[in-house]
């Protein structure tokens, strides 16, 4: 009995101590919990999870902390930066975790190097959310808090499009790619405009619920309601405008996907079987679908130098196919051209006309760092093996705008990774592209969320340009 009594007393003292310290521990780590929760919500809003609605509350936890920390206090700046860093690490892990598999399984790097390289990229990308939350600490409670937060986020999104050659992969606005009524706004303000509104709503909710003054809460309510009103109004207007603009004959385009496994694709002994598979699939499509204006093959569908005479037998088979089915073919392959007196290698798509002749071609201009070229080789020398595996390409001079037929619209061509850059498709539209074509090979991504994220970004490029 005495033993039981002493155990009970000890338990009571432990409970008392726990109750005393728990609030302090929660208070000490609340900013980190808020950052982690925001990172998780952001990640789940991305493709492939596709819980896009979570984006509208994804920043709410970290912004609650920002609203409450806007008053000067000891250590507030450090807590703000730590919260933003945790948020960024988790969110950016969802964005680019798949790079480990791409570098390791398909790029030839050992697992440790692949993980280390991906971790460095995550840490770099996490700096942007960290700066975002840290910048909010510099403000003071005010009526414009939500709009300042939205502007800061949009600015940092834009910086990602060009800093260190740019990597705006799966930015916040991309989460809305399955929401047609919301997507219309991207035609007005682009993906960064969508991000702006999403952050404004998140910050407005935080201000509405946690600001100390009534007028600040009113400002938060306005920041929540105004984006919704703007999106619905613009969506209705833009939908009517699109319907009124529909003129001319439709373009009928066929797509052929050979589904050649990445492990065997670049085996020279597979060139013949790969070419035959694409020829057979294309012939079957042409015979079953009726007249087509264009048939598309993926990026590097033919894994050899298409314009090299050593592969003339395969090139001739493709040209004969175009004449047989009386349909132009856009064929992804490798191309060579002279670069400053030296042979250059290009990621290229060739347009083969109905007569079997080479009508035009387009090169990839914005290459994939570490995959198609090695930046800062003095720093990343250990990745030489990766670029040797995937190719050391030269950038094209200009994105191609190609006439499809005598009186039809021009085709704007951009290849794979270039789809993450809004400026490229806007440039193509300005130069007269009536429709856009993105050829890609997402087999490098394996069975991950990356192909879904990539597709979402192409959807945004189409909406932004109206193409």
Short mmCIF file of C-alpha atoms in Angstrom, two decimals:
data_model
loop_
_atom_site.label_atom_id
_atom_site.label_comp_id
_atom_site.label_asym_id
_atom_site.label_seq_id
_atom_site.Cartn_x
_atom_site.Cartn_y
_atom_site.Cartn_z
CA UNK A 1 0.00 0.00 0.00
CA UNK A 2 2.80 2.39 0.86
CA UNK A 3 4.46 1.56 -2.46
CA UNK A 4 1.24 2.26 -4.35
CA UNK A 5 0.82 5.52 -2.47
CA UNK A 6 4.32 6.67 -3.32
CA UNK A 7 3.75 5.80 -7.02
CA UNK A 8 0.55 7.88 -6.98
CA UNK A 9 2.31 10.86 -5.40
CA UNK A 10 5.12 10.62 -7.96
CA UNK A 11 2.62 10.48 -10.79
CA UNK A 12 0.87 13.54 -9.43
CA UNK A 13 4.13 15.46 -9.23
CA UNK A 14 5.00 14.39 -12.81
CA UNK A 15 1.58 15.50 -14.06
CA UNK A 16 1.99 18.82 -12.30
CA UNK A 17 5.42 19.36 -13.84
CA UNK A 18 4.12 18.40 -17.30
CA UNK A 19 1.19 20.80 -17.04
CA UNK A 20 3.57 23.54 -15.95
CA UNK A 21 6.03 23.05 -18.80
CA UNK A 22 3.71 22.07 -21.65
CA UNK A 23 2.45 25.60 -22.43
CA UNK A 24 6.00 26.89 -22.33
CA UNK A 25 7.20 24.13 -24.68
CA UNK A 26 4.31 24.72 -27.04
CA UNK A 27 5.02 28.44 -26.96
CA UNK A 28 8.69 27.85 -27.60
CA UNK A 29 8.11 25.64 -30.62
CA UNK A 30 4.80 27.04 -31.85
CA UNK A 31 6.48 28.89 -34.73
CA UNK A 32 8.11 25.66 -35.90
CA UNK A 33 4.84 23.76 -35.70
CA UNK A 34 3.15 26.52 -37.70
CA UNK A 35 5.87 26.35 -40.35
CA UNK A 36 5.64 22.56 -40.57
CA UNK A 37 1.86 22.61 -40.89
CA UNK A 38 2.00 25.22 -43.66
CA UNK A 39 4.62 23.18 -45.50
CA UNK A 40 2.46 20.06 -45.27
CA UNK A 41 -0.66 21.86 -46.52
CA UNK A 42 1.28 23.39 -49.41
CA UNK A 43 2.65 19.98 -50.37
CA UNK A 44 -0.76 18.32 -50.33
CA UNK A 45 -2.20 21.06 -52.54
CA UNK A 46 0.28 20.21 -55.33
CA UNK A 47 -0.19 17.63 -58.07
CA UNK A 48 -0.27 14.61 -57.69
CA UNK A 49 -2.19 14.82 -54.38
CA UNK A 50 -4.29 17.50 -56.11
CA UNK A 51 -5.92 18.91 -52.98
CA UNK A 52 -5.78 22.35 -54.56
CA UNK A 53 -8.33 23.82 -52.18
CA UNK A 54 -5.80 23.48 -49.36
CA UNK A 55 -3.67 26.16 -51.03
CA UNK A 56 -6.16 28.78 -49.84
CA UNK A 57 -5.38 27.92 -46.20
CA UNK A 58 -1.86 26.52 -46.63
CA UNK A 59 -0.09 29.68 -45.43
CA UNK A 60 -2.65 30.35 -42.71
CA UNK A 61 -0.67 28.69 -39.86
CA UNK A 62 2.59 30.48 -40.58
CA UNK A 63 0.74 33.77 -41.17
CA UNK A 64 -1.06 33.47 -37.82
CA UNK A 65 2.37 33.45 -36.25
CA UNK A 66 3.41 36.41 -38.41
CA UNK A 67 0.36 38.45 -37.37
CA UNK A 68 0.96 37.75 -33.69
CA UNK A 69 4.71 38.41 -33.97
CA UNK A 70 4.38 41.79 -35.64
CA UNK A 71 4.92 43.50 -32.31
CA UNK A 72 8.59 43.91 -31.31
CA UNK A 73 9.72 41.19 -28.94
CA UNK A 74 12.92 39.42 -28.01
CA UNK A 75 13.88 36.80 -30.59
CA UNK A 76 10.91 37.53 -32.89
CA UNK A 77 13.09 37.90 -35.99
CA UNK A 78 14.84 34.58 -35.32
CA UNK A 79 11.54 32.81 -34.78
CA UNK A 80 10.15 34.28 -37.99
CA UNK A 81 13.11 33.11 -40.05
CA UNK A 82 13.07 29.66 -38.42
CA UNK A 83 9.35 29.28 -39.07
CA UNK A 84 9.79 30.27 -42.70
CA UNK A 85 12.72 27.89 -43.13
CA UNK A 86 10.78 24.91 -41.74
CA UNK A 87 7.85 25.84 -43.94
CA UNK A 88 10.12 26.10 -46.97
CA UNK A 89 11.99 22.84 -46.38
CA UNK A 90 8.80 20.79 -46.10
CA UNK A 91 6.99 22.53 -48.96
CA UNK A 92 10.00 22.36 -51.27
CA UNK A 93 10.56 18.70 -50.45
CA UNK A 94 7.10 18.03 -51.87
CA UNK A 95 8.03 20.13 -54.91
CA UNK A 96 11.30 18.44 -55.85
CA UNK A 97 11.77 15.19 -53.89
CA UNK A 98 11.59 13.29 -57.18
CA UNK A 99 14.99 14.65 -58.25
CA UNK A 100 16.65 11.99 -56.09
CA UNK A 101 15.22 9.28 -58.34
CA UNK A 102 15.97 11.20 -61.53
CA UNK A 103 19.62 11.74 -60.59
CA UNK A 104 20.16 8.30 -59.11
CA UNK A 105 18.12 5.84 -61.13
CA UNK A 106 18.34 7.54 -64.53
CA UNK A 107 21.20 10.00 -64.20
CA UNK A 108 23.90 7.64 -63.00
CA UNK A 109 24.75 9.35 -59.70
CA UNK A 110 25.23 7.24 -56.60
CA UNK A 111 22.49 7.50 -54.02
CA UNK A 112 24.45 9.68 -51.59
CA UNK A 113 25.34 12.23 -54.25
CA UNK A 114 21.75 12.28 -55.53
CA UNK A 115 20.35 12.88 -52.04
CA UNK A 116 22.95 15.54 -51.24
CA UNK A 117 22.30 17.41 -54.48
CA UNK A 118 18.54 17.33 -53.96
CA UNK A 119 18.95 18.50 -50.36
CA UNK A 120 21.02 21.47 -51.54
CA UNK A 121 18.30 22.42 -54.02
CA UNK A 122 15.62 22.11 -51.32
CA UNK A 123 17.62 24.34 -48.99
CA UNK A 124 18.06 26.91 -51.74
CA UNK A 125 14.35 26.95 -52.59
CA UNK A 126 13.47 27.09 -48.87
CA UNK A 127 15.25 30.43 -48.65
CA UNK A 128 12.34 32.08 -50.47
CA UNK A 129 9.65 31.11 -47.91
CA UNK A 130 12.12 32.00 -45.16
CA UNK A 131 12.61 35.47 -46.64
CA UNK A 132 8.85 35.78 -47.07
CA UNK A 133 8.06 35.13 -43.42
CA UNK A 134 11.06 37.14 -42.30
CA UNK A 135 9.98 40.15 -44.36
CA UNK A 136 6.57 40.14 -42.69
CA UNK A 137 8.32 40.54 -39.34
CA UNK A 138 9.63 43.90 -40.59
CA UNK A 139 6.10 45.24 -41.08
CA UNK A 140 3.77 46.57 -38.41
CA UNK A 141 0.10 45.67 -37.89
CA UNK A 142 -1.86 47.60 -40.48
CA UNK A 143 -4.74 47.56 -42.90
CA UNK A 144 -2.52 46.57 -45.84
CA UNK A 145 -0.93 43.54 -44.19
CA UNK A 146 -2.60 40.98 -46.47
CA UNK A 147 -1.67 42.87 -49.64
CA UNK A 148 1.91 43.40 -48.50
CA UNK A 149 2.20 39.68 -47.80
CA UNK A 150 0.76 38.84 -51.22
CA UNK A 151 3.11 41.28 -52.96
CA UNK A 152 6.14 39.88 -51.11
CA UNK A 153 5.26 36.33 -52.12
CA UNK A 154 4.62 37.25 -55.78
CA UNK A 155 7.92 39.14 -55.92
CA UNK A 156 9.84 36.15 -54.58
CA UNK A 157 7.99 33.87 -57.02
CA UNK A 158 9.14 36.12 -59.86
CA UNK A 159 12.76 36.11 -58.62
CA UNK A 160 12.72 32.32 -58.85
CA UNK A 161 12.07 32.59 -62.60
CA UNK A 162 15.54 34.02 -63.27
CA UNK A 163 17.79 33.65 -60.24
CA UNK A 164 20.58 31.11 -60.95
CA UNK A 165 19.05 30.52 -64.43
CA UNK A 166 15.60 30.13 -62.87
CA UNK A 167 13.64 27.27 -61.32
CA UNK A 168 9.97 28.27 -60.79
CA UNK A 169 8.86 24.66 -60.44
CA UNK A 170 5.37 24.06 -59.00
CA UNK A 171 4.87 27.55 -57.60
CA UNK A 172 1.77 28.22 -55.50
CA UNK A 173 -0.54 29.31 -58.32
CA UNK A 174 0.05 25.98 -60.09
CA UNK A 175 -2.14 24.26 -57.49
CA UNK A 176 -5.25 25.68 -59.18
CA UNK A 177 -4.74 24.01 -62.56
CA UNK A 178 -7.87 21.86 -62.15
CA UNK A 179 -10.14 24.79 -61.21
CA UNK A 180 -11.44 26.34 -64.48
CA UNK A 181 -13.27 29.24 -62.82
CA UNK A 182 -10.15 30.22 -60.90
CA UNK A 183 -7.79 29.53 -63.80
CA UNK A 184 -9.38 32.26 -65.89
CA UNK A 185 -7.61 34.80 -63.68
CA UNK A 186 -4.24 33.49 -64.93
CA UNK A 187 -5.13 34.88 -68.36
CA UNK A 188 -5.20 38.33 -66.74
CA UNK A 189 -2.35 38.16 -64.24
CA UNK A 190 -0.48 34.90 -64.88
CA UNK A 191 0.46 32.23 -62.39
CA UNK A 192 2.10 34.83 -60.13
CA UNK A 193 -1.17 36.76 -60.05
CA UNK A 194 -2.91 33.60 -58.86
CA UNK A 195 -0.24 33.18 -56.19
CA UNK A 196 -0.83 36.80 -55.16
CA UNK A 197 -4.55 36.21 -54.59
CA UNK A 198 -4.00 32.92 -52.77
CA UNK A 199 -1.57 34.56 -50.33
CA UNK A 200 -3.88 37.57 -49.90
CA UNK A 201 -6.71 35.25 -48.85
CA UNK A 202 -4.45 33.34 -46.46
CA UNK A 203 -3.14 36.54 -44.90
CA UNK A 204 -6.64 38.02 -44.79
CA UNK A 205 -7.90 35.01 -42.84
CA UNK A 206 -5.03 35.33 -40.36
CA UNK A 207 -5.70 39.04 -39.92
CA UNK A 208 -9.45 38.54 -39.66
CA UNK A 209 -9.15 35.99 -36.88
CA UNK A 210 -6.11 37.18 -34.95
CA UNK A 211 -5.65 40.93 -35.43
CA UNK A 212 -6.19 42.91 -32.21
CA UNK A 213 -8.13 45.83 -33.66
CA UNK A 214 -11.54 45.76 -35.27
CA UNK A 215 -10.50 47.82 -38.29
CA UNK A 216 -7.62 45.47 -38.98
CA UNK A 217 -10.02 42.53 -38.85
CA UNK A 218 -12.25 44.36 -41.30
CA UNK A 219 -9.24 44.80 -43.58
CA UNK A 220 -8.66 41.04 -43.30
CA UNK A 221 -12.26 40.32 -44.27
CA UNK A 222 -11.88 42.54 -47.34
CA UNK A 223 -8.68 40.69 -48.29
CA UNK A 224 -10.65 37.43 -48.20
CA UNK A 225 -13.73 38.63 -50.08
CA UNK A 226 -12.16 40.87 -52.70
CA UNK A 227 -10.12 38.12 -54.45
CA UNK A 228 -13.20 35.90 -54.59
CA UNK A 229 -15.23 38.71 -56.14
CA UNK A 230 -12.45 39.53 -58.59
CA UNK A 231 -12.01 35.91 -59.68
CA UNK A 232 -15.73 35.30 -60.22
CA UNK A 233 -16.25 38.58 -62.10
CA UNK A 234 -13.25 38.11 -64.37
CA UNK A 235 -14.11 34.45 -64.97
CA UNK A 236 -17.58 35.34 -66.25
CA UNK A 237 -16.22 38.10 -68.49
CA UNK A 238 -13.32 36.06 -69.83
CA UNK A 239 -15.48 33.03 -70.62
CA UNK A 240 -17.77 35.16 -72.78
CA UNK A 241 -14.76 36.77 -74.47
CA UNK A 242 -13.28 33.37 -75.32
CA UNK A 243 -16.51 32.16 -76.85
CA UNK A 244 -16.75 35.29 -78.99
CA UNK A 245 -13.15 34.86 -80.23
CA UNK A 246 -13.65 31.33 -81.58
CA UNK A 247 -13.12 31.75 -85.29
CA UNK A 248 -11.54 29.78 -88.13
CA UNK A 249 -11.27 26.08 -88.75
CA UNK A 250 -10.23 23.75 -85.92
CA UNK A 251 -6.83 22.08 -86.03
CA UNK A 252 -6.82 18.30 -85.73
CA UNK A 253 -3.67 17.02 -84.06
CA UNK A 254 -2.70 13.45 -83.28
CA UNK A 255 -0.28 12.40 -80.53
CA UNK A 256 1.85 9.26 -80.51
CA UNK A 257 3.48 7.96 -77.33
CA UNK A 258 5.90 5.09 -77.86
CA UNK A 259 6.40 4.47 -74.13
CA UNK A 260 10.00 3.33 -74.53
CA UNK A 261 11.53 2.58 -71.14
CA UNK A 262 14.26 5.01 -70.16
CA UNK A 263 16.65 2.19 -69.26
CA UNK A 264 16.80 0.97 -72.87
CA UNK A 265 15.88 4.05 -74.85
CA UNK A 266 19.43 5.24 -75.50
CA UNK A 267 20.80 1.82 -76.39
CA UNK A 268 22.05 2.20 -80.00
CA UNK A 269 20.90 -1.33 -80.73
CA UNK A 270 17.31 -0.24 -80.03
CA UNK A 271 17.26 2.52 -82.69
CA UNK A 272 15.66 0.29 -85.29
CA UNK A 273 12.95 -1.15 -83.01
CA UNK A 274 12.19 2.30 -81.57
CA UNK A 275 11.79 3.83 -85.03
CA UNK A 276 9.62 0.92 -86.17
CA UNK A 277 7.37 1.24 -83.13
CA UNK A 278 6.74 4.95 -83.74
CA UNK A 279 6.17 4.37 -87.45
CA UNK A 280 3.66 1.58 -86.78
CA UNK A 281 1.79 3.52 -84.10
CA UNK A 282 1.63 6.62 -86.30
CA UNK A 283 0.39 4.67 -89.30
CA UNK A 284 -2.32 3.09 -87.19
CA UNK A 285 -3.37 6.49 -85.80
CA UNK A 286 -3.56 8.04 -89.26
CA UNK A 287 -5.69 5.21 -90.63
CA UNK A 288 -8.11 5.21 -87.69
CA UNK A 289 -8.56 8.91 -86.98
CA UNK A 290 -9.29 10.47 -90.35
CA UNK A 291 -7.44 13.48 -91.79
CA UNK A 292 -5.05 15.21 -89.38
CA UNK A 293 -3.21 18.51 -89.65
CA UNK A 294 -0.25 17.38 -87.54
CA UNK A 295 1.04 14.37 -85.62
CA UNK A 296 3.33 14.89 -82.61
CA UNK A 297 6.08 12.63 -81.33
CA UNK A 298 7.67 13.25 -77.91
CA UNK A 299 10.94 14.96 -77.10
CA UNK A 300 13.88 12.80 -78.27
CA UNK A 301 11.46 10.12 -79.43
CA UNK A 302 14.20 8.99 -81.84
CA UNK A 303 17.37 8.64 -79.72
CA UNK A 304 19.93 9.41 -82.42
CA UNK A 305 21.14 12.29 -84.58
CA UNK A 306 18.25 12.67 -86.98
CA UNK A 307 20.20 14.87 -89.38
CA UNK A 308 23.28 12.62 -89.41
CA UNK A 309 23.66 10.53 -92.57
CA UNK A 310 24.77 7.56 -90.48
CA UNK A 311 21.12 7.22 -89.49
CA UNK A 312 19.72 7.92 -92.96
CA UNK A 313 17.85 4.61 -93.09
CA UNK A 314 15.74 5.58 -90.06
CA UNK A 315 15.31 9.18 -91.21
CA UNK A 316 14.10 7.98 -94.61
CA UNK A 317 11.55 5.70 -92.94
CA UNK A 318 10.07 8.72 -91.15
CA UNK A 319 10.01 10.82 -94.32
CA UNK A 320 8.32 8.03 -96.26
CA UNK A 321 5.75 7.72 -93.49
CA UNK A 322 4.84 11.43 -93.72
CA UNK A 323 4.27 11.04 -97.48
CA UNK A 324 2.29 7.83 -97.02
CA UNK A 325 -0.18 9.27 -94.52
CA UNK A 326 -0.12 12.77 -96.08
CA UNK A 327 0.37 14.39 -92.66
CA UNK A 328 3.18 16.55 -91.24
CA UNK A 329 5.14 14.97 -88.39
CA UNK A 330 6.82 16.82 -85.53
CA UNK A 331 9.60 14.46 -84.49
CA UNK A 332 11.72 14.85 -81.36
CA UNK A 333 15.34 13.80 -81.83
CA UNK A 334 18.93 15.05 -81.57
CA UNK A 335 20.28 17.65 -83.99
CA UNK A 336 23.70 18.96 -84.91
CA UNK A 337 24.78 22.39 -86.08
CA UNK A 338 28.00 24.34 -86.13
CA UNK A 339 28.61 26.48 -83.04
CA UNK A 340 31.48 28.92 -83.43
CA UNK A 341 33.20 26.59 -85.85
CA UNK A 342 32.68 23.49 -83.72
CA UNK A 343 29.98 20.81 -83.97
CA UNK A 344 27.12 21.50 -81.55
CA UNK A 345 24.54 19.10 -80.13
CA UNK A 346 20.92 20.25 -79.76
CA UNK A 347 17.71 18.93 -78.26
CA UNK A 348 15.64 19.44 -81.39
CA UNK A 349 12.22 18.80 -82.88
CA UNK A 350 12.00 18.39 -86.66
CA UNK A 351 8.88 19.21 -88.69
CA UNK A 352 8.63 16.78 -91.62
CA UNK A 353 6.21 18.02 -94.27
CA UNK A 354 3.62 16.03 -96.22
CA UNK A 355 6.15 15.70 -99.04
CA UNK A 356 8.71 14.10 -96.74
CA UNK A 357 10.99 17.12 -96.74
CA UNK A 358 12.36 18.93 -93.69
CA UNK A 359 10.04 21.90 -93.35
CA UNK A 360 11.50 23.45 -90.18
CA UNK A 361 12.98 22.64 -86.81
CA UNK A 362 13.07 24.11 -83.31
CA UNK A 363 15.77 23.82 -80.65
CA UNK A 364 15.52 23.82 -76.91
CA UNK A 365 16.85 27.17 -75.71
CA UNK A 366 16.59 26.99 -71.90
CA UNK A 367 18.46 23.83 -70.99
CA UNK A 368 18.10 21.79 -67.81
CA UNK A 369 21.00 22.51 -65.43
CA UNK A 370 22.88 19.35 -64.44
CA UNK A 371 20.84 17.32 -66.93
CA UNK A 372 21.66 18.95 -70.26
CA UNK A 373 24.60 21.06 -69.21
CA UNK A 374 26.77 21.45 -66.12
CA UNK A 375 26.76 24.91 -64.53
CA UNK A 376 29.73 25.95 -62.41
CA UNK A 377 31.78 22.83 -63.22
CA UNK A 378 34.46 23.86 -60.71
CA UNK A 379 31.84 23.46 -57.96
CA UNK A 380 29.84 20.52 -59.29
CA UNK A 381 32.65 18.46 -60.76
CA UNK A 382 31.28 15.33 -59.07
CA UNK A 383 28.25 15.57 -61.39
CA UNK A 384 30.27 15.22 -64.59
CA UNK A 385 29.01 11.64 -64.83
CA UNK A 386 25.41 12.85 -64.82
CA UNK A 387 25.83 15.19 -67.78
CA UNK A 388 27.75 12.48 -69.59
CA UNK A 389 24.75 10.17 -69.11
CA UNK A 390 22.03 12.60 -70.21
CA UNK A 391 23.94 14.73 -72.70
CA UNK A 392 25.90 17.96 -72.95
CA UNK A 393 23.76 20.11 -75.17
CA UNK A 394 24.11 23.54 -76.68
CA UNK A 395 21.24 26.02 -76.26
CA UNK A 396 19.27 27.06 -79.30
CA UNK A 397 19.33 30.68 -80.40
CA UNK A 398 15.58 31.34 -80.44
CA UNK A 399 12.33 29.48 -79.84
CA UNK A 400 10.70 28.42 -83.07
CA UNK A 401 7.44 29.83 -84.42
CA UNK A 402 6.58 27.59 -87.38
CA UNK A 403 3.81 27.95 -89.99
CA UNK A 404 1.74 24.78 -89.96
CA UNK A 405 -0.06 25.26 -93.26
CA UNK A 406 -0.45 27.90 -95.94
CA UNK A 407 -3.19 29.90 -94.26
CA UNK A 408 -3.36 28.30 -90.86
CA UNK A 409 -2.03 29.47 -87.49
CA UNK A 410 1.63 29.35 -86.57
CA UNK A 411 2.90 26.77 -84.11
CA UNK A 412 4.92 27.96 -81.11
CA UNK A 413 7.34 25.22 -80.04
CA UNK A 414 8.89 24.85 -76.59
CA UNK A 415 10.49 21.70 -75.26
CA UNK A 416 10.00 19.94 -71.91
CA UNK A 417 11.57 21.94 -69.05
CA UNK A 418 10.89 25.22 -70.85
CA UNK A 419 7.22 24.88 -69.87
CA UNK A 420 7.98 26.09 -66.33
CA UNK A 421 8.88 29.59 -67.59
CA UNK A 422 5.90 31.88 -68.34
CA UNK A 423 8.14 34.31 -70.24
CA UNK A 424 8.91 31.74 -72.95
CA UNK A 425 5.29 31.11 -73.94
CA UNK A 426 4.45 34.82 -73.72
CA UNK A 427 7.28 35.49 -76.13
CA UNK A 428 5.96 32.83 -78.53
CA UNK A 429 2.48 34.36 -78.39
CA UNK A 430 3.88 37.85 -79.07
CA UNK A 431 5.73 36.52 -82.10
CA UNK A 432 2.53 35.22 -83.64
CA UNK A 433 2.09 31.67 -82.40
CA UNK A 434 -1.55 30.74 -82.79
CA UNK A 435 -1.18 27.56 -80.77
CA UNK A 436 1.53 26.08 -78.54
CA UNK A 437 3.21 22.68 -78.63
CA UNK A 438 5.29 21.34 -75.77
CA UNK A 439 7.15 18.13 -76.56
CA UNK A 440 8.49 16.34 -73.53
CA UNK A 441 9.94 13.11 -72.19
CA UNK A 442 8.86 12.69 -68.59
CA UNK A 443 10.20 9.16 -68.30
CA UNK A 444 13.16 10.71 -66.46
CA UNK A 445 10.84 11.40 -63.53
CA UNK A 446 9.94 7.78 -62.84
CA UNK A 447 6.79 6.98 -60.89
CA UNK A 448 6.67 10.23 -58.91
CA UNK A 449 4.58 13.40 -58.71
CA UNK A 450 6.86 15.20 -61.18
CA UNK A 451 4.97 14.34 -64.42
CA UNK A 452 1.73 15.57 -62.81
CA UNK A 453 3.39 18.78 -61.64
CA UNK A 454 4.90 19.26 -65.09
CA UNK A 455 1.51 18.84 -66.76
CA UNK A 456 -0.06 21.36 -64.40
CA UNK A 457 2.49 23.97 -65.40
CA UNK A 458 1.77 23.41 -69.10
CA UNK A 459 -1.92 24.02 -68.37
CA UNK A 460 -1.00 27.38 -66.82
CA UNK A 461 1.08 28.35 -69.87
CA UNK A 462 -1.90 27.67 -72.12
CA UNK A 463 -4.27 29.74 -70.01
CA UNK A 464 -1.81 32.61 -69.60
CA UNK A 465 -1.39 32.99 -73.36
CA UNK A 466 -4.87 31.96 -74.49
CA UNK A 467 -3.26 29.36 -76.74
#
